[in-house]
mmCIF file of C-alpha atoms in Angstrom:
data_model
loop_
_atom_site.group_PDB
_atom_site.id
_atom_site.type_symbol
_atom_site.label_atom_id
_atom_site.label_comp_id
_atom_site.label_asym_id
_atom_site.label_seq_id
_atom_site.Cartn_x
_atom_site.Cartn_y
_atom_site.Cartn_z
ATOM 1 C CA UNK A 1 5.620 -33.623 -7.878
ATOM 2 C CA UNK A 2 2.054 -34.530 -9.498
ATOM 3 C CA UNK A 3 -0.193 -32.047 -10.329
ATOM 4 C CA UNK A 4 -3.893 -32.105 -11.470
ATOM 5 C CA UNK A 5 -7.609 -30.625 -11.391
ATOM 6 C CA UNK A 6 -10.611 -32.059 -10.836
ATOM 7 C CA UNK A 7 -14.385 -31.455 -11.827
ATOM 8 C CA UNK A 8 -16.395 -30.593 -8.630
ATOM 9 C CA UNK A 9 -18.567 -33.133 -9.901
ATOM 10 C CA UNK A 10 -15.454 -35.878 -9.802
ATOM 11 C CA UNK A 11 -14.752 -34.953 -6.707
ATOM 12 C CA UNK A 12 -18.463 -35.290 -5.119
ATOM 13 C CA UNK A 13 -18.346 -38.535 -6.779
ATOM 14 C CA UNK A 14 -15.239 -40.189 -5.310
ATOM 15 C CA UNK A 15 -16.817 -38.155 -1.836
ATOM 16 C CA UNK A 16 -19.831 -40.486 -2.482
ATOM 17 C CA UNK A 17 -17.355 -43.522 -2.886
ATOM 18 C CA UNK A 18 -15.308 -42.831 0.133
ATOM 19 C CA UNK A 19 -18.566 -42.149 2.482
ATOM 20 C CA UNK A 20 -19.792 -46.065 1.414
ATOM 21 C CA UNK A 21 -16.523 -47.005 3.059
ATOM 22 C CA UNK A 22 -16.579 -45.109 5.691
ATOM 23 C CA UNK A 23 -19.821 -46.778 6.417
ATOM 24 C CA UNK A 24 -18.574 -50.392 6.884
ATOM 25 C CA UNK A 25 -17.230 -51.627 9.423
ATOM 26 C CA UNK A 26 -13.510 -51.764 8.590
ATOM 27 C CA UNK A 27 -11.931 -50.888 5.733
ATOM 28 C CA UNK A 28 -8.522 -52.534 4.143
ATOM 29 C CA UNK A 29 -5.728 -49.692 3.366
ATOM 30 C CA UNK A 30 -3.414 -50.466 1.237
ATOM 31 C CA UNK A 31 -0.035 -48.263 0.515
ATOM 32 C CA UNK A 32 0.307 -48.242 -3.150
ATOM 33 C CA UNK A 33 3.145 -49.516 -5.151
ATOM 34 C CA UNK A 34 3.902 -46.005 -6.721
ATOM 35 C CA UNK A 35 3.772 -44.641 -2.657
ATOM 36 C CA UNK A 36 5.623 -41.583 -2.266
ATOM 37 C CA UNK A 37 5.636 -39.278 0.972
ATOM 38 C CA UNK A 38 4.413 -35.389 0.351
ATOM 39 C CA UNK A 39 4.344 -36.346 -3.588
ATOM 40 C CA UNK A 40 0.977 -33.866 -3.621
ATOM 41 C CA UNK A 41 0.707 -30.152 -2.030
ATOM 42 C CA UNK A 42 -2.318 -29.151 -0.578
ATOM 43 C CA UNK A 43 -3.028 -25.413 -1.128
ATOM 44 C CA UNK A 44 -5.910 -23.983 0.786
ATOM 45 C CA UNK A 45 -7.803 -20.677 -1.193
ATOM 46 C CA UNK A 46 -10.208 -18.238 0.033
ATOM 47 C CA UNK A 47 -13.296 -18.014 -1.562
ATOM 48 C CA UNK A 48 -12.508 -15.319 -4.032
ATOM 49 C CA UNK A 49 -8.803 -16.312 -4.795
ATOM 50 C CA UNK A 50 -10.467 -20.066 -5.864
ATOM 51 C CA UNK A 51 -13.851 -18.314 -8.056
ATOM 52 C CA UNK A 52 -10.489 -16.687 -10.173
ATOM 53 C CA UNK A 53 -8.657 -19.964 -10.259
ATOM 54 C CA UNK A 54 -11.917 -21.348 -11.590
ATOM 55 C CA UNK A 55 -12.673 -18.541 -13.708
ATOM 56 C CA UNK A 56 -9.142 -18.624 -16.118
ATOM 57 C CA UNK A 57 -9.762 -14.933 -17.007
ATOM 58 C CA UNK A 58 -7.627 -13.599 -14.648
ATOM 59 C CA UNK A 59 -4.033 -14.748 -14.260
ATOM 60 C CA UNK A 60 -2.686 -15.762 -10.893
ATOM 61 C CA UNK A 61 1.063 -14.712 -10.476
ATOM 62 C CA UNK A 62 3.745 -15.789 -8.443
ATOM 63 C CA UNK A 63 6.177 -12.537 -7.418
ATOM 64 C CA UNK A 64 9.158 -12.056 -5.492
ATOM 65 C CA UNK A 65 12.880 -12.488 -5.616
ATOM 66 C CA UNK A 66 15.161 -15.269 -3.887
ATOM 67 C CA UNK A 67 15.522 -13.318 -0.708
ATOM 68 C CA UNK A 68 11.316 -13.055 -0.797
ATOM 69 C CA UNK A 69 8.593 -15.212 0.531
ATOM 70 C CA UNK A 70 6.210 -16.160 -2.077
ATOM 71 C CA UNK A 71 3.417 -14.181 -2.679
ATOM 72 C CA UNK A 72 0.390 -14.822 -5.507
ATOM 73 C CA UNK A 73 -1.333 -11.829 -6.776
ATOM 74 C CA UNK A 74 -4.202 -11.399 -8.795
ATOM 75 C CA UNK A 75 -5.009 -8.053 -10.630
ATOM 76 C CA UNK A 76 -6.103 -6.475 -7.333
ATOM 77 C CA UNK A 77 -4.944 -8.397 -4.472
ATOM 78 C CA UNK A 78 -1.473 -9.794 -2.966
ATOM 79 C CA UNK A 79 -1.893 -12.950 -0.998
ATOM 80 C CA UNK A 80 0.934 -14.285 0.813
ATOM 81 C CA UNK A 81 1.507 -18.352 0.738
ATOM 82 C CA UNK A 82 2.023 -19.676 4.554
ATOM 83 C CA UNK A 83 3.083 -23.096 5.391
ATOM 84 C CA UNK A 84 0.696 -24.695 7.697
ATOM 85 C CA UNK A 85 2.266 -27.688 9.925
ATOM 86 C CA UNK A 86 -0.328 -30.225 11.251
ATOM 87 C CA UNK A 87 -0.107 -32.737 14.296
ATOM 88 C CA UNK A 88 -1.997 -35.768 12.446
ATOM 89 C CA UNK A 89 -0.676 -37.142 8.780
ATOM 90 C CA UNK A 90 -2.713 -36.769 6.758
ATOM 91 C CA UNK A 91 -3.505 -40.413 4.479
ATOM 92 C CA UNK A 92 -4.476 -39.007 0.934
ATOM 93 C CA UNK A 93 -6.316 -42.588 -0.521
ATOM 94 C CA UNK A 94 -8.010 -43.329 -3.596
ATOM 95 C CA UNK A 95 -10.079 -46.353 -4.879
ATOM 96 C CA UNK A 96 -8.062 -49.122 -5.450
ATOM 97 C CA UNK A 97 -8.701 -51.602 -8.605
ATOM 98 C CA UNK A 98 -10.155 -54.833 -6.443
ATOM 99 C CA UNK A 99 -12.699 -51.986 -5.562
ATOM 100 C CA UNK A 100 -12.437 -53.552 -1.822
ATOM 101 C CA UNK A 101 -9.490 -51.176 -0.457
ATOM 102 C CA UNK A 102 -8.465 -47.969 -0.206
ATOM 103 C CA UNK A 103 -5.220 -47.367 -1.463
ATOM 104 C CA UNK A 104 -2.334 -44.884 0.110
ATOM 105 C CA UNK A 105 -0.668 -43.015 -2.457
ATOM 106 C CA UNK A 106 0.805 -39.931 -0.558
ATOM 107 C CA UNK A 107 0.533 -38.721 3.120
ATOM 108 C CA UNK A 108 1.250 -34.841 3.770
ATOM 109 C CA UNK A 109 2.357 -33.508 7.656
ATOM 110 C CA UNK A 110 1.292 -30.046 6.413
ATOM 111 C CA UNK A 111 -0.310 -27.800 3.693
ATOM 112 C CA UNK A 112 -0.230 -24.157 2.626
ATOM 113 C CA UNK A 113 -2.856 -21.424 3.348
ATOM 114 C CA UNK A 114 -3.352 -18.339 1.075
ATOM 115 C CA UNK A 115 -4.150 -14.846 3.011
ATOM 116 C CA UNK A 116 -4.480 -12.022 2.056
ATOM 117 C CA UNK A 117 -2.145 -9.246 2.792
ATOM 118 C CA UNK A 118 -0.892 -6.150 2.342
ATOM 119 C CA UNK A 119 2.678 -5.203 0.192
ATOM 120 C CA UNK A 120 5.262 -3.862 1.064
ATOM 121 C CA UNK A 121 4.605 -0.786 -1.202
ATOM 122 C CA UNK A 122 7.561 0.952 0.213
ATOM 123 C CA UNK A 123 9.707 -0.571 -2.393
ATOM 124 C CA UNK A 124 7.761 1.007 -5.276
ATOM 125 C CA UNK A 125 8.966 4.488 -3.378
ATOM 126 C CA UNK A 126 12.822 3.000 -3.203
ATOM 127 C CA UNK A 127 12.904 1.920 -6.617
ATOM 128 C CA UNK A 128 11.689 5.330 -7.735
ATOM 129 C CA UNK A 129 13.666 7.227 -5.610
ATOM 130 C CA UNK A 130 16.629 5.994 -7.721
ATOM 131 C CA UNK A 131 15.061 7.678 -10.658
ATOM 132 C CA UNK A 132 13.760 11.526 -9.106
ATOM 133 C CA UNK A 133 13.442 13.934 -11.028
ATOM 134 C CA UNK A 134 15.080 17.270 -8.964
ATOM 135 C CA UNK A 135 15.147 21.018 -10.308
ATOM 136 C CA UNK A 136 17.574 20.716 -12.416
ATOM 137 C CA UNK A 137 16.763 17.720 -14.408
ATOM 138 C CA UNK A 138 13.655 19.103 -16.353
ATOM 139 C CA UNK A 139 15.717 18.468 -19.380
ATOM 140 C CA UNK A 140 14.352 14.463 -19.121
ATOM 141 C CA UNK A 141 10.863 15.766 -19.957
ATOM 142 C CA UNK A 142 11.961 16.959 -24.295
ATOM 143 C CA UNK A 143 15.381 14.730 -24.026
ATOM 144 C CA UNK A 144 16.499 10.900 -24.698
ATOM 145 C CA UNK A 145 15.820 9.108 -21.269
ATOM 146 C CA UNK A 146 19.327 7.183 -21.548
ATOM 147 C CA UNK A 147 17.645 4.545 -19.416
ATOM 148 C CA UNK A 148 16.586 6.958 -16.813
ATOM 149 C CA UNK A 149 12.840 6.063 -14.869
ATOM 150 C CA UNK A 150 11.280 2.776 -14.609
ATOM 151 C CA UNK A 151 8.716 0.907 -16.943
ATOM 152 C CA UNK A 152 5.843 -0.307 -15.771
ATOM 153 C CA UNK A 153 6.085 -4.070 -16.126
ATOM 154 C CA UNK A 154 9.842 -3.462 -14.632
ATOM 155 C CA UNK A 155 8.276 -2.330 -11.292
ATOM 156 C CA UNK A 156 6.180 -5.382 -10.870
ATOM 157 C CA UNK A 157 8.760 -7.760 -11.672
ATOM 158 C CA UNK A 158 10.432 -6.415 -7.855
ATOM 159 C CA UNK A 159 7.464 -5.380 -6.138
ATOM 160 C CA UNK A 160 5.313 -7.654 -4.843
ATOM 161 C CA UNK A 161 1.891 -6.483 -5.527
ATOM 162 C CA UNK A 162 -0.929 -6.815 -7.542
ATOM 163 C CA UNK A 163 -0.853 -4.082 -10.761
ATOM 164 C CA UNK A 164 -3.724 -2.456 -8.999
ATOM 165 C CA UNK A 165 -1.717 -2.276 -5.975
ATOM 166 C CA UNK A 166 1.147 -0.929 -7.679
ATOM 167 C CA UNK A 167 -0.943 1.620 -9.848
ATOM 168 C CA UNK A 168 -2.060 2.723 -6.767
ATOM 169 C CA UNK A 169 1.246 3.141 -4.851
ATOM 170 C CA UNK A 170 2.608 5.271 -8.025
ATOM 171 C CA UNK A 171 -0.740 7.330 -7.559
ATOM 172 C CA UNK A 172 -0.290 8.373 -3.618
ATOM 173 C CA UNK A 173 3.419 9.266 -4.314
ATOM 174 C CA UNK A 174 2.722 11.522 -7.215
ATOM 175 C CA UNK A 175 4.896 9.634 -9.940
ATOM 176 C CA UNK A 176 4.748 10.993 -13.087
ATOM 177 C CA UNK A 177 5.222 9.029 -16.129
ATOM 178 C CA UNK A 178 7.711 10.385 -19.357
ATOM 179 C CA UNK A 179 7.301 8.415 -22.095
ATOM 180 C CA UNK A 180 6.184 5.344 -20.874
ATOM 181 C CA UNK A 181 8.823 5.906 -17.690
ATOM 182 C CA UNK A 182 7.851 6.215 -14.479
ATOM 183 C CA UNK A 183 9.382 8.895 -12.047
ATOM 184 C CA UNK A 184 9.399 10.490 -8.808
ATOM 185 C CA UNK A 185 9.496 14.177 -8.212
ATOM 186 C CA UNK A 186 11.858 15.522 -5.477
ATOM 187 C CA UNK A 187 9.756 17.821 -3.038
ATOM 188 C CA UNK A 188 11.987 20.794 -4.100
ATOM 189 C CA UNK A 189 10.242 20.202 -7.519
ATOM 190 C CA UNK A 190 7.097 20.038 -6.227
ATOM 191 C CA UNK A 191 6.958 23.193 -4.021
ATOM 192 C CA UNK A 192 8.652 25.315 -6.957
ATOM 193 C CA UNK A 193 6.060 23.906 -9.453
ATOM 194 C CA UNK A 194 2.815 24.443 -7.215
ATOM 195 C CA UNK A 195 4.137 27.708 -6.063
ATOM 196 C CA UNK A 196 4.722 29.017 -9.846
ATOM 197 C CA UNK A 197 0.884 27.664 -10.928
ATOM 198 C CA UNK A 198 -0.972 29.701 -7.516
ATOM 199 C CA UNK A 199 1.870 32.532 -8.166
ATOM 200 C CA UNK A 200 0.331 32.425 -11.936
ATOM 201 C CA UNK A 201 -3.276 32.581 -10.787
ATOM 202 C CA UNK A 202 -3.106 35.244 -8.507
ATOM 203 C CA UNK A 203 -1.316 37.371 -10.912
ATOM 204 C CA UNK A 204 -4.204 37.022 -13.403
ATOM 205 C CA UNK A 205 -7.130 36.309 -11.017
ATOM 206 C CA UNK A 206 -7.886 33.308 -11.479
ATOM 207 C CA UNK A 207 -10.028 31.296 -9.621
ATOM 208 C CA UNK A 208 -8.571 28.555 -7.658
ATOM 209 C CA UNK A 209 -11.964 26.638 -7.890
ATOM 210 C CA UNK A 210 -12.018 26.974 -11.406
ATOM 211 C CA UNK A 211 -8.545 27.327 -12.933
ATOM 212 C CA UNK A 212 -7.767 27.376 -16.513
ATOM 213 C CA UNK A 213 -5.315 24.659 -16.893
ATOM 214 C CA UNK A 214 -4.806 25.519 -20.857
ATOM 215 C CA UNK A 215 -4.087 29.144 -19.427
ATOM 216 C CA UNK A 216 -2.088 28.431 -16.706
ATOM 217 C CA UNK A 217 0.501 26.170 -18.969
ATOM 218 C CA UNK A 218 0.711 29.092 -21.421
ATOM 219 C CA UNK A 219 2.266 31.687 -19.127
ATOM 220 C CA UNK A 220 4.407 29.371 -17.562
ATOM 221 C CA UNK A 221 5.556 27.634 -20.904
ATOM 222 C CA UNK A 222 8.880 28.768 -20.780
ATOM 223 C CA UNK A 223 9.746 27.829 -17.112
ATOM 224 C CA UNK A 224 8.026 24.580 -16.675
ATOM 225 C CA UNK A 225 7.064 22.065 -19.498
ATOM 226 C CA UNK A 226 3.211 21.477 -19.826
ATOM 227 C CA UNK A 227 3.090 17.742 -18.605
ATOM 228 C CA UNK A 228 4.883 18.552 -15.570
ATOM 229 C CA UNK A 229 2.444 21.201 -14.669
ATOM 230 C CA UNK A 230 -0.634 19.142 -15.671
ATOM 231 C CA UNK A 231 0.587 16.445 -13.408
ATOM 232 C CA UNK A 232 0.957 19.436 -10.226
ATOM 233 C CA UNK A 233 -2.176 20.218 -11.163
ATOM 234 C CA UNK A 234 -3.743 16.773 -11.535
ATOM 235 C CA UNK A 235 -2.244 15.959 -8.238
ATOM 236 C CA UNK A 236 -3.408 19.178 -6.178
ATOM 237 C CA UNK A 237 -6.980 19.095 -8.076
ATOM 238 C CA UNK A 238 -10.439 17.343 -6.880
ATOM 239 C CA UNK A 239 -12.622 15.913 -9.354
ATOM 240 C CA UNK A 240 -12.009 14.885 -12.344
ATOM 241 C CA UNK A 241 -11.888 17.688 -14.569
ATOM 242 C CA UNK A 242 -8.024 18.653 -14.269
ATOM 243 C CA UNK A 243 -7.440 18.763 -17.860
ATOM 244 C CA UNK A 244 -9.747 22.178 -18.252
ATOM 245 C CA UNK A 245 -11.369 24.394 -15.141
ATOM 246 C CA UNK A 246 -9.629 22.435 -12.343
ATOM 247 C CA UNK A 247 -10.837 22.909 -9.104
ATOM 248 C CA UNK A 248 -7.630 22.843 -6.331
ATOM 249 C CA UNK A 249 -7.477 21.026 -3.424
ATOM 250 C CA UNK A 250 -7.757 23.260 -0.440
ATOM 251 C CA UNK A 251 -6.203 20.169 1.798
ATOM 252 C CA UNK A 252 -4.027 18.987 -0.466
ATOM 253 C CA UNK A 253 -2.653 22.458 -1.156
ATOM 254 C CA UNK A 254 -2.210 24.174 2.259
ATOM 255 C CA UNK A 255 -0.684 20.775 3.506
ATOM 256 C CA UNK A 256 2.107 21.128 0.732
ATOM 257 C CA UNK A 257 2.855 24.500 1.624
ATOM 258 C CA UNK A 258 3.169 22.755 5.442
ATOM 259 C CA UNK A 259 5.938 20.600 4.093
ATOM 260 C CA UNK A 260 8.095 23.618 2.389
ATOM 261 C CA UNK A 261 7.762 25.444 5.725
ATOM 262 C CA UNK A 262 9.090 22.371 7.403
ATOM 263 C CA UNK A 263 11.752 21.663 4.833
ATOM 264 C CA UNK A 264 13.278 24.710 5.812
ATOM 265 C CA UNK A 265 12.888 24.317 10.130
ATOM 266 C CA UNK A 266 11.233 20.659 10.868
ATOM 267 C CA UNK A 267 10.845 21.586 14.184
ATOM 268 C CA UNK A 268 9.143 24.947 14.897
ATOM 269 C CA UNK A 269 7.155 26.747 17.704
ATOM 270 C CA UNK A 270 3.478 26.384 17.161
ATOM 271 C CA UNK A 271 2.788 29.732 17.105
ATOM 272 C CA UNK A 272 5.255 30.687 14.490
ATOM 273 C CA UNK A 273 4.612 27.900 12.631
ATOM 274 C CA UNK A 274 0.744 28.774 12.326
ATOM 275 C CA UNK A 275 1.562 32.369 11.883
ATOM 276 C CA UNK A 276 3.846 31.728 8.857
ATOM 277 C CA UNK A 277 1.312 29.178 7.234
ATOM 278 C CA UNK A 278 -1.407 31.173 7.546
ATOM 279 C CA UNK A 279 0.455 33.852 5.532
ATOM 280 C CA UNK A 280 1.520 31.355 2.989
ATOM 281 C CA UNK A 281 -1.339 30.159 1.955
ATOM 282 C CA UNK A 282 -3.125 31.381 -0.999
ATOM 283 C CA UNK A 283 -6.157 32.615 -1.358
ATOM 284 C CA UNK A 284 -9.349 32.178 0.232
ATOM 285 C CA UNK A 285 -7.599 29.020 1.686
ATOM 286 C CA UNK A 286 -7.818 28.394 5.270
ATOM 287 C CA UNK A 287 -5.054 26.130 7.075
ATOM 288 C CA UNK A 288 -6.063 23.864 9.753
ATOM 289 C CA UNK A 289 -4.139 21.856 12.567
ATOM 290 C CA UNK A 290 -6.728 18.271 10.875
ATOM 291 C CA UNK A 291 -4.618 18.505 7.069
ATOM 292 C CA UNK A 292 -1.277 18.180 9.484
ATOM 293 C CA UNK A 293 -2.348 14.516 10.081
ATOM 294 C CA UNK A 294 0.042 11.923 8.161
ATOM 295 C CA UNK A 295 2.439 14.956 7.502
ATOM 296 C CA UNK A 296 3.576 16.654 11.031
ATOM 297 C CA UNK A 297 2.870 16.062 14.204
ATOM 298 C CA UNK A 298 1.991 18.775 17.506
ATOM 299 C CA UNK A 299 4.039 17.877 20.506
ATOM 300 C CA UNK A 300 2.354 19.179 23.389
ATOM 301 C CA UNK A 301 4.679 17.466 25.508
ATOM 302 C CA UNK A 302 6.907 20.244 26.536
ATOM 303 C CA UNK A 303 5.393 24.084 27.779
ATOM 304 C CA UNK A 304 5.775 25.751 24.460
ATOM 305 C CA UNK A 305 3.908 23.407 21.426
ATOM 306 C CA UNK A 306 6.035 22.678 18.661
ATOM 307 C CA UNK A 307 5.285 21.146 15.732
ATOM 308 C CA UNK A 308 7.424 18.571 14.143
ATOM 309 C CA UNK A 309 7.714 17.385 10.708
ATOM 310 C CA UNK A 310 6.949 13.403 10.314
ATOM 311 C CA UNK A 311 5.810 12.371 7.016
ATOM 312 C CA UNK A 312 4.277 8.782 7.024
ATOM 313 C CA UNK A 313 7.031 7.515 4.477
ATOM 314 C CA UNK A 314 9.492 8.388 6.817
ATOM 315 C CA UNK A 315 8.512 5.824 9.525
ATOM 316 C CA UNK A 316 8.819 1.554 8.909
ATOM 317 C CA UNK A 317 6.489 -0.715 7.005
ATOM 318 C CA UNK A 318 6.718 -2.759 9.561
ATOM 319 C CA UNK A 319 3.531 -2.807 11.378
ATOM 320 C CA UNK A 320 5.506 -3.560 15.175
ATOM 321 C CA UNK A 321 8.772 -1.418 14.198
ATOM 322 C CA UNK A 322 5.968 1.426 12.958
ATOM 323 C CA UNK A 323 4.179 1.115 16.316
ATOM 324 C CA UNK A 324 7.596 1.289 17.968
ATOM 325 C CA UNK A 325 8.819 4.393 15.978
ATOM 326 C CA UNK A 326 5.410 6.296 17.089
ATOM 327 C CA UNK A 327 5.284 5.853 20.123
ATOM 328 C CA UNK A 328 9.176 6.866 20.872
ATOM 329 C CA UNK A 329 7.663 10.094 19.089
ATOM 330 C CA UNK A 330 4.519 10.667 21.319
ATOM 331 C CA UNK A 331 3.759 8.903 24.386
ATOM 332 C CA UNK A 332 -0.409 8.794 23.850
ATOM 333 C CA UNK A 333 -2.220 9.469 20.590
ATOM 334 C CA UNK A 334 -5.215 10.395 19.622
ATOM 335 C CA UNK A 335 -7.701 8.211 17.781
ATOM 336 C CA UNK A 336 -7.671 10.364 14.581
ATOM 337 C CA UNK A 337 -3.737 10.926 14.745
ATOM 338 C CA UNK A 338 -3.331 7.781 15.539
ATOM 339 C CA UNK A 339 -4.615 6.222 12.248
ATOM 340 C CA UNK A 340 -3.344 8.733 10.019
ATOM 341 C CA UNK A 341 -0.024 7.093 10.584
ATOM 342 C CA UNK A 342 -1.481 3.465 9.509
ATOM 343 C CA UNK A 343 -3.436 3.640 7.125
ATOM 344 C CA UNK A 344 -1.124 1.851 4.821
ATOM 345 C CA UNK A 345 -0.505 -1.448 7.056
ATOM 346 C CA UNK A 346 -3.814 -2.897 6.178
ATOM 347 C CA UNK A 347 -5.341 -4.294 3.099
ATOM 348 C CA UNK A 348 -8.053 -2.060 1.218
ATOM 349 C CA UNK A 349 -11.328 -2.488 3.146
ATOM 350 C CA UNK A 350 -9.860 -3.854 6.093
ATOM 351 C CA UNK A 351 -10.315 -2.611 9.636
ATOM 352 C CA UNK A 352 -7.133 -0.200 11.651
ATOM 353 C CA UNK A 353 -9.248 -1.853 14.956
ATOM 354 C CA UNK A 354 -7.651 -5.537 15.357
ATOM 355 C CA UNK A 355 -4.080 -3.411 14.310
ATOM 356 C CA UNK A 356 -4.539 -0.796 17.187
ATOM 357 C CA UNK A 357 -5.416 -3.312 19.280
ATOM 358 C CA UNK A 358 -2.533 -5.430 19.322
ATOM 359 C CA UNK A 359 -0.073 -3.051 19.503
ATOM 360 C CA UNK A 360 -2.058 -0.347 21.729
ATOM 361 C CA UNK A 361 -4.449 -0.106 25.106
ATOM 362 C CA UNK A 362 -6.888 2.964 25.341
ATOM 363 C CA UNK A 363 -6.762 4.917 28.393
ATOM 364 C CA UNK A 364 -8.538 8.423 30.071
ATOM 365 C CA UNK A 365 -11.919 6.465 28.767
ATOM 366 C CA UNK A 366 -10.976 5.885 25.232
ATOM 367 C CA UNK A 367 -9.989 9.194 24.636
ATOM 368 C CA UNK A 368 -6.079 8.736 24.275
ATOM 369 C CA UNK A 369 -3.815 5.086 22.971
ATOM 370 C CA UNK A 370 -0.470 4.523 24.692
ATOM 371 C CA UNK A 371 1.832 1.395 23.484
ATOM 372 C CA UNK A 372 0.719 -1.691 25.178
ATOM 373 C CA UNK A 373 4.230 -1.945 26.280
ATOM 374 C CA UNK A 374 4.117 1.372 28.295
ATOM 375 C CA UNK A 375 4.551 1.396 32.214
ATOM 376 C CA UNK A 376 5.081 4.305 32.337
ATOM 377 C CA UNK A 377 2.621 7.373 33.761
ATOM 378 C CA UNK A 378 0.881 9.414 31.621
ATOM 379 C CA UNK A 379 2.086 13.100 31.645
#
């Protein structure tokens, strides 16, 4: 296959060349003697894809395995490469020598879009899950790895996703890198971490809007090793001052002590549930029902509410099956429930509406989505 670039200014020129043709009244075509059928791709780019290709700063790279369809990524996005078929053949013609003909050198039935879209990040969370870290493996943070955990630049060679994307993938699962080794923490780890850190700052009084990081590593030195309780306390914190006064995430925090409660029972009755949380968590901190979303859901289905633990990576990447897998869960949602448990099908900065819509129809005046499937009546 041939291959080659242009000038804009080339290509405005043999435009110019082609329009005086175009003009008269008939024009000879010619096939070449070098003729060969689909001997050129055609690759259509979006704007910003094409100002990189231009650019050369940024490198465009092709990812996936044999099983994979091609994607390209850039440093941010992931675009995936779609074959476009087209009823009319398309003649691609060039000056000929004689400079009275047009001559035929390739004709194409079809060419390839680029879109944007958004990976399949749930790989990042498989890979990783190979390489947890539980309770009793603290010894990896002082000891040889032995190969354990992940580099970086072996993640993106079988995800396909930008770095950004991936960077950002390790970020919402709370991976911890050892090393230059990424890992993921089992939730066992988490809870007994998290729990040790607020047990530590209620036994000395410390604020949880302004803990002592440097403090709170000291009295738990010989339990827990310091970068593992930086990173609970990096990942529970807001802000960005972690490293000395952090300030903890009331959300963040009260929802984890949600998912130890529902470790234990993932299906309890509201009440008990509420009354147990409550208890649990520290502080000044105040659960509410809103930091369930994404995490557990509250069937109100049957007399007695129950609530029922769902985390979003439990449920398929795949936008329909992920619909599907909802709705067998609850038969109307919610606007605000509903989107807690989709956030991660579109790309960054796109809309949830044109998802929703596809796979949903809003009923009781907007105030409820069913499955656009459903015949069913509403209970």
């Amino acid at each position: 296959m041939n291959t080659w670039s242009r000038a804009p200014s080339q290509v405005l020129e043999l435009a110019g060349f082609a329009a005086v043709f175009w003009a008269m009244s008939a024009v000879p075509i010619v096939f070449e003697e070098g003729f060969q059928r689909d001997a050129v791709k055609l690759i259509e780019l979006p704007g910003d894809l094409a100002d990189a290709l231009e650019a050369e700063s940024r490198p465009l790279v092709m990812r996936g395995s044999l099983d994979d369809n091609v994607v390209i990524v850039t440093d941010r996005k992931t675009y995936a490469v779609n074959l476009v078929e087209t009823s009319n053949t398309v003649l691609l013609v060039r000056p000929s020598a004689d400079a009275h003909t047009l001559g035929v050198h390739s004709v194409l039935g079809c060419h390839y879009e680029m879109i944007e879209t958004v990976p399949d990040l749930a790989r990042v969370r498989s890979l990783l899950r190979e390489h947890e870290i539980g309770v009793n493996d603290l010894p990896l943070f002082f000891d040889d790895m032995d190969g354990a955990g992940l580099r970086f630049d072996e993640l993106a060679d079988c995800v396909q996703a930008s770095d950004a994307q991936i960077e950002t993938a390790l970020d919402l699962m709370d991976a911890i890198e050892i090393r230059g080794r990424w890992f993921s923490l089992s939730v066992e780890l988490v809870n007994r971490a998290l729990s040790n850190v607020l047990d530590v700052a209620l036994s000395c009084g410390f604020q949880l809007d302004r803990l002592p990081v440097d403090e709170v590593v000291h009295e738990l030195q010989g339990d827990f090793p310091e970068l593992l309780i930086k990173h609970i306390v990096r990942v529970f914190s807001v802000g960005k001052n972690y490293d000395r006064d952090a300030k903890l995430d009331e959300s963040a925090v009260c929802r984890q002590v949600a998912i130890r409660i529902l470790l234990e029972e993932p299906k309890v009755p509201f009440e008990a549930f509420m009354t147990r949380w409550q208890l649990e968590a520290p502080g000044l901190m105040t659960p509410e029902t809103d930091m369930l979303r994404g995490v557990a859901l509250i069937d109100e289905s049957v007399r007695s509410r129950t609530v029922m633990y769902v985390p979003i990576e439990s449920l398929p990447s795949d936008p329909a099956k992920r619909f599907e897998a909802l709705f067998s869960l609850k038969q109307k949602w919610a606007y605000e429930d509903l989107v807690a448990y989709l956030s991660d099908l579109v790309a960054f900065g796109h809309p949830l509406e044109p998802l929703i819509l596809k796979h949903t129809r809003a009923v009781q005046q907007g105030a409820f989505y069913i499955s656009r499937r459903s015949n069913k009546p509403l209970k």
